[in-house]
XYZ file of C-alpha atoms in Angstrom:
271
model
C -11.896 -16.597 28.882
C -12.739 -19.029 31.754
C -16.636 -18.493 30.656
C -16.303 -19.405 27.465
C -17.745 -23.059 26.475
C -16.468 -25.566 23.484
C -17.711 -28.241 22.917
C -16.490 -31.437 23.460
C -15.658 -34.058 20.052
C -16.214 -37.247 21.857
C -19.508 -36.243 24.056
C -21.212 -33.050 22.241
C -21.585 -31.631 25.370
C -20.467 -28.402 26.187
C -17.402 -27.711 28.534
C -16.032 -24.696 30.297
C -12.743 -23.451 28.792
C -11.699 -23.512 32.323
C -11.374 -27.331 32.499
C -8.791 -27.478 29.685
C -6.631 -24.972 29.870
C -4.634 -22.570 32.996
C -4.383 -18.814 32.197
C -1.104 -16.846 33.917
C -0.645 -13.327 34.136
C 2.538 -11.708 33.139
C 4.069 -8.858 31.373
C 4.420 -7.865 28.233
C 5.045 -5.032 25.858
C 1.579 -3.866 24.088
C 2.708 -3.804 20.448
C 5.678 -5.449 18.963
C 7.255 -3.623 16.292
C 8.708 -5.168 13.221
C 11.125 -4.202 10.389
C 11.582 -6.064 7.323
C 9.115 -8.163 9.225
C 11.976 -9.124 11.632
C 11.456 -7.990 15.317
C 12.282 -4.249 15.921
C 13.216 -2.197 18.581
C 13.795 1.743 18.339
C 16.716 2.916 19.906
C 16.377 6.993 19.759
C 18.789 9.063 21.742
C 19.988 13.139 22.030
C 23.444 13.568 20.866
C 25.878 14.946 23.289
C 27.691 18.310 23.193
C 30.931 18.166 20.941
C 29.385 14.265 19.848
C 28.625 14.433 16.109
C 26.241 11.719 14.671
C 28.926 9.552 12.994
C 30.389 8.802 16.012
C 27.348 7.946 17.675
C 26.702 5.305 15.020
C 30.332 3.960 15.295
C 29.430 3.644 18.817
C 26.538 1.750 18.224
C 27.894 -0.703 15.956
C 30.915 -1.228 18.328
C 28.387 -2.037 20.589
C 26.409 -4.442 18.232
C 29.945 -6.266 17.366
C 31.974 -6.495 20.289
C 29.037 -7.329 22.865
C 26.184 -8.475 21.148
C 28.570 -10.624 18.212
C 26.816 -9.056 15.449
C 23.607 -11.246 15.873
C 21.208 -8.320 15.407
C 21.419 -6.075 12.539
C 20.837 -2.534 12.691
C 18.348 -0.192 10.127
C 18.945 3.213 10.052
C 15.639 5.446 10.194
C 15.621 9.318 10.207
C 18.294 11.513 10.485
C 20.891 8.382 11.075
C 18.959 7.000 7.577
C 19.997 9.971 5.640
C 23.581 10.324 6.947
C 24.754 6.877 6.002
C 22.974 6.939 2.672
C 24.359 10.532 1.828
C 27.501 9.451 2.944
C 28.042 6.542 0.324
C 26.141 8.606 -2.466
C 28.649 11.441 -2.077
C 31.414 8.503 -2.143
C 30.354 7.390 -5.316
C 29.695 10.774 -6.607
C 33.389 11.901 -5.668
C 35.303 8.818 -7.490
C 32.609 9.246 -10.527
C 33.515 13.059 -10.368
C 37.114 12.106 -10.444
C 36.952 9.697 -12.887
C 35.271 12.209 -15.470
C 38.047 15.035 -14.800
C 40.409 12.408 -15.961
C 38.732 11.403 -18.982
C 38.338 14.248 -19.890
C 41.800 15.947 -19.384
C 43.342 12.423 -21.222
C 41.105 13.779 -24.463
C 42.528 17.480 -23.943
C 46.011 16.330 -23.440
C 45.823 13.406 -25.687
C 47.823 11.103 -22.978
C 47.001 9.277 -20.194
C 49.716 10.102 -18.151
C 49.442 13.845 -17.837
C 45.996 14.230 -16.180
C 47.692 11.856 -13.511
C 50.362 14.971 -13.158
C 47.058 17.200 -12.746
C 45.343 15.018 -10.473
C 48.350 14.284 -8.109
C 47.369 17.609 -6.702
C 43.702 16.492 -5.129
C 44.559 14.176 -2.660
C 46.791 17.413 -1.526
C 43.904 19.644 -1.829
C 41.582 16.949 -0.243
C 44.012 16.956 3.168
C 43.938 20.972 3.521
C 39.899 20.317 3.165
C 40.398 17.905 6.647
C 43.145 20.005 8.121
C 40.776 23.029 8.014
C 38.108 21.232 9.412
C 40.369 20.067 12.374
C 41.395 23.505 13.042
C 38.310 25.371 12.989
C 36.490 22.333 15.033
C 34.052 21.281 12.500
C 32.862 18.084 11.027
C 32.946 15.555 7.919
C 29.407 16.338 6.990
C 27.374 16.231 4.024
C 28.142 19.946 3.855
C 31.730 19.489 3.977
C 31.598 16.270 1.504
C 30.317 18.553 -0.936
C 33.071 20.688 0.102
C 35.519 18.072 -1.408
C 33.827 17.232 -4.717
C 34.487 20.995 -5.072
C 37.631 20.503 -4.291
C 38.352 18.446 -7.555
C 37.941 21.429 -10.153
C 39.505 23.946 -7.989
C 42.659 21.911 -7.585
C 43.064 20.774 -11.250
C 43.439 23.946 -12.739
C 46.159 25.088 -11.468
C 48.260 22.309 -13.101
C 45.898 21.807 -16.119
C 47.857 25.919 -16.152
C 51.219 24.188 -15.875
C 51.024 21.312 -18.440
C 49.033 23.090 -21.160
C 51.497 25.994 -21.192
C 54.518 23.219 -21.080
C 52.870 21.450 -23.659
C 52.611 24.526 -26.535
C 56.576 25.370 -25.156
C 57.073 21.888 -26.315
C 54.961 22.057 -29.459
C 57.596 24.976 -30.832
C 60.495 22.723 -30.135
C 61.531 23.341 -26.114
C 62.560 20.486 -24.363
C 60.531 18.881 -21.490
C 62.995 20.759 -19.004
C 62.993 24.264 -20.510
C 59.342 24.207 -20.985
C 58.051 23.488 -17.825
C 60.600 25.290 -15.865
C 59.279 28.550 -17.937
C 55.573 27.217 -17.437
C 56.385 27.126 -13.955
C 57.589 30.736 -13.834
C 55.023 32.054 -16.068
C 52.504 30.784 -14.753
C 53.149 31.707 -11.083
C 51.140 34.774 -10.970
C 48.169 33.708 -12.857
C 48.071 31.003 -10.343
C 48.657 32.943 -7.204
C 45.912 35.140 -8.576
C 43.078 32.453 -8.940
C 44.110 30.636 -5.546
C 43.954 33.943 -3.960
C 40.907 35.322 -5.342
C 39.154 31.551 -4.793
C 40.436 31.665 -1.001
C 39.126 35.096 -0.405
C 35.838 34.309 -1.804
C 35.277 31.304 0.680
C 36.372 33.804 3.908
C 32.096 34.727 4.120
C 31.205 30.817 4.297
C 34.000 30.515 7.169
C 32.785 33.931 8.672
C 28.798 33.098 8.576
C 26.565 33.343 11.348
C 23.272 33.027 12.152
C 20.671 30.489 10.812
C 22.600 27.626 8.811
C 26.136 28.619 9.553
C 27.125 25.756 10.290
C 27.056 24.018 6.839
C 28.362 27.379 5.126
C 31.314 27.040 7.509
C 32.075 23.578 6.680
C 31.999 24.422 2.828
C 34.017 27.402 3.286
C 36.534 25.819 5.462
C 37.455 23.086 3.146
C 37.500 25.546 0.151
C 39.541 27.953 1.969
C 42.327 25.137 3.238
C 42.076 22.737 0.309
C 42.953 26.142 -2.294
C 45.037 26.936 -0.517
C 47.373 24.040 0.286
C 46.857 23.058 -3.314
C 48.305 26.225 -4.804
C 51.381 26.381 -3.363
C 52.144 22.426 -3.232
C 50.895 22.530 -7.286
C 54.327 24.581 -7.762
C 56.073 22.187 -6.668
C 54.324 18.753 -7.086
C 53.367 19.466 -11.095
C 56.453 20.476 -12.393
C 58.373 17.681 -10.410
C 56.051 15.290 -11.216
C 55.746 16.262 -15.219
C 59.338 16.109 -15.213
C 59.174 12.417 -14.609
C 56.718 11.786 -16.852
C 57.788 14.089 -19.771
C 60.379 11.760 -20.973
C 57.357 9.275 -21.545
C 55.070 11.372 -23.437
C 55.104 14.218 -25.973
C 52.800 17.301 -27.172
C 49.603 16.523 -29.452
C 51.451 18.787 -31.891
C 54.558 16.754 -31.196
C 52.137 13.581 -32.169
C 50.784 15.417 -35.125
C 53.705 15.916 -36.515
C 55.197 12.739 -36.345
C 52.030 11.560 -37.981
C 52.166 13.451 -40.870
C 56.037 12.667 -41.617
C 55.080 9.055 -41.855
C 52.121 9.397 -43.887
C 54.508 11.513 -45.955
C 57.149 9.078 -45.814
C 54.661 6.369 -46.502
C 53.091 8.434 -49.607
C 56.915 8.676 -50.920
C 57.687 5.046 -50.756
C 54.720 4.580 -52.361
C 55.179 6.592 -55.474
């Protein structure tokens, strides 16, 4: 650089480089990554034995927030990428998933009231999915997310059992008490037998091994745990529930009939 000649704008002549400027040595890195054409650097790391991946990226953004005050921000690439986007797709596809059960047991049921009865047993179901995972040492995954949208048709039919057989009781003139204490009885084995069978069919997830097993498990365990839980707490939480509810709401035939005796009535008052 110190050979190199310019030329001067008052004179014309030519002048070593040297005579107008000072070159220093120092270090530096040799390329300078960018994201979002912001500075970058790549922070990779091996997890830990017994460390799962979302609690290396809590500790990373505990790091970012309590000693660095939040000042640079943090992209995910790779396998941290995919985690936090699955994560908040499976979110969305949960509440969307619950939301649809709902709509449509309020068009089966003809009341919006009654799927809440049904529905009261997920969040039940959902915390056997997390208790089995705590007992057999596994981990809120993707595998086990999947596990708990799952979760949502399993545990609904054992009270969509309850209420629909309460309801036709109803339709032939029980009252809310009579009918679902006998939908509660007969439905207890039919029940018991779907809970069962579901529960015995997740045992070879919870018992795989080899290649994999690790995601089988984690679907299996949360099957296995949220069933069962949810059968037996359905027998007591649906009926209960219904019960408070009943006095609210009616049967469609119930409805129907009511219907037609005032467009009766209002054809007689009419002629």
């Amino acid at each position: 650089l110190e050979q190199i000649y310019v030329r001067s704008s008052t004179t014309g002549e030519l002048v070593p480089l040297a005579n107008l400027v000072k070159i220093h040595e120092f270090a530096d890195s040799a390329t300078r990554n960018r994201y979002d054409r912001l500075r970058a650097i790549t922070i990779s790391a091996n997890l830990a034995e017994d460390y799962t991946l979302g609690e290396a990226l809590d500790f990373l953004r505990g790091i970012v927030r309590d000693r660095l005050d939040n000042r640079p921000g943090i992209a995910y690439a790779g396998q941290s990428r995919e985690f936090v986007e699955s994560s908040a797709a499976l979110l969305f596809t949960f509440l969307i998933s619950l939301l649809l059960v709902y709509l449509v047991l309020a068009a089966q049921f003809e009341s919006f009231l009654q799927p809440i009865v049904i529905l009261l047993t997920v969040p039940l179901a959902v915390f056997g999915g997390l208790l089995g995972l705590h007992l057999g040492g596994a981990t809120i995954n993707i595998y086990s997310q999947v596990g708990m949208v799952i979760l949502i048709g399993l545990a609904a039919k054992n009270g969509i059992l309850i209420v629909e057989f309460a309801n036709q009781l109803r339709d032939e003139g029980a009252t809310w008490r009579d009918a679902i204490l006998d939908a509660s009885v007969v439905r207890l084995r039919p029940i018991l037998m779907t809970g069962l069978s579901t529960s015995l069919g997740a045992l070879p997830l919870v018992l795989a091994s080899g290649a994999g097993a690790e995601g089988r498990v984690a679907i299996g365990l949360v099957v296995l745990f949220g069933v069962t839980i949810a059968t037996f707490t359905t027998l007591l939480v649906v009926p209960g529930t219904y019960g408070l509810v009943a006095r609210f709401t009616g049967s469609p035939k119930q409805r129907e009939q009511r219907l037609e005796s005032e467009l009766e009535a209002g054809l007689a008052r009419a002629g």
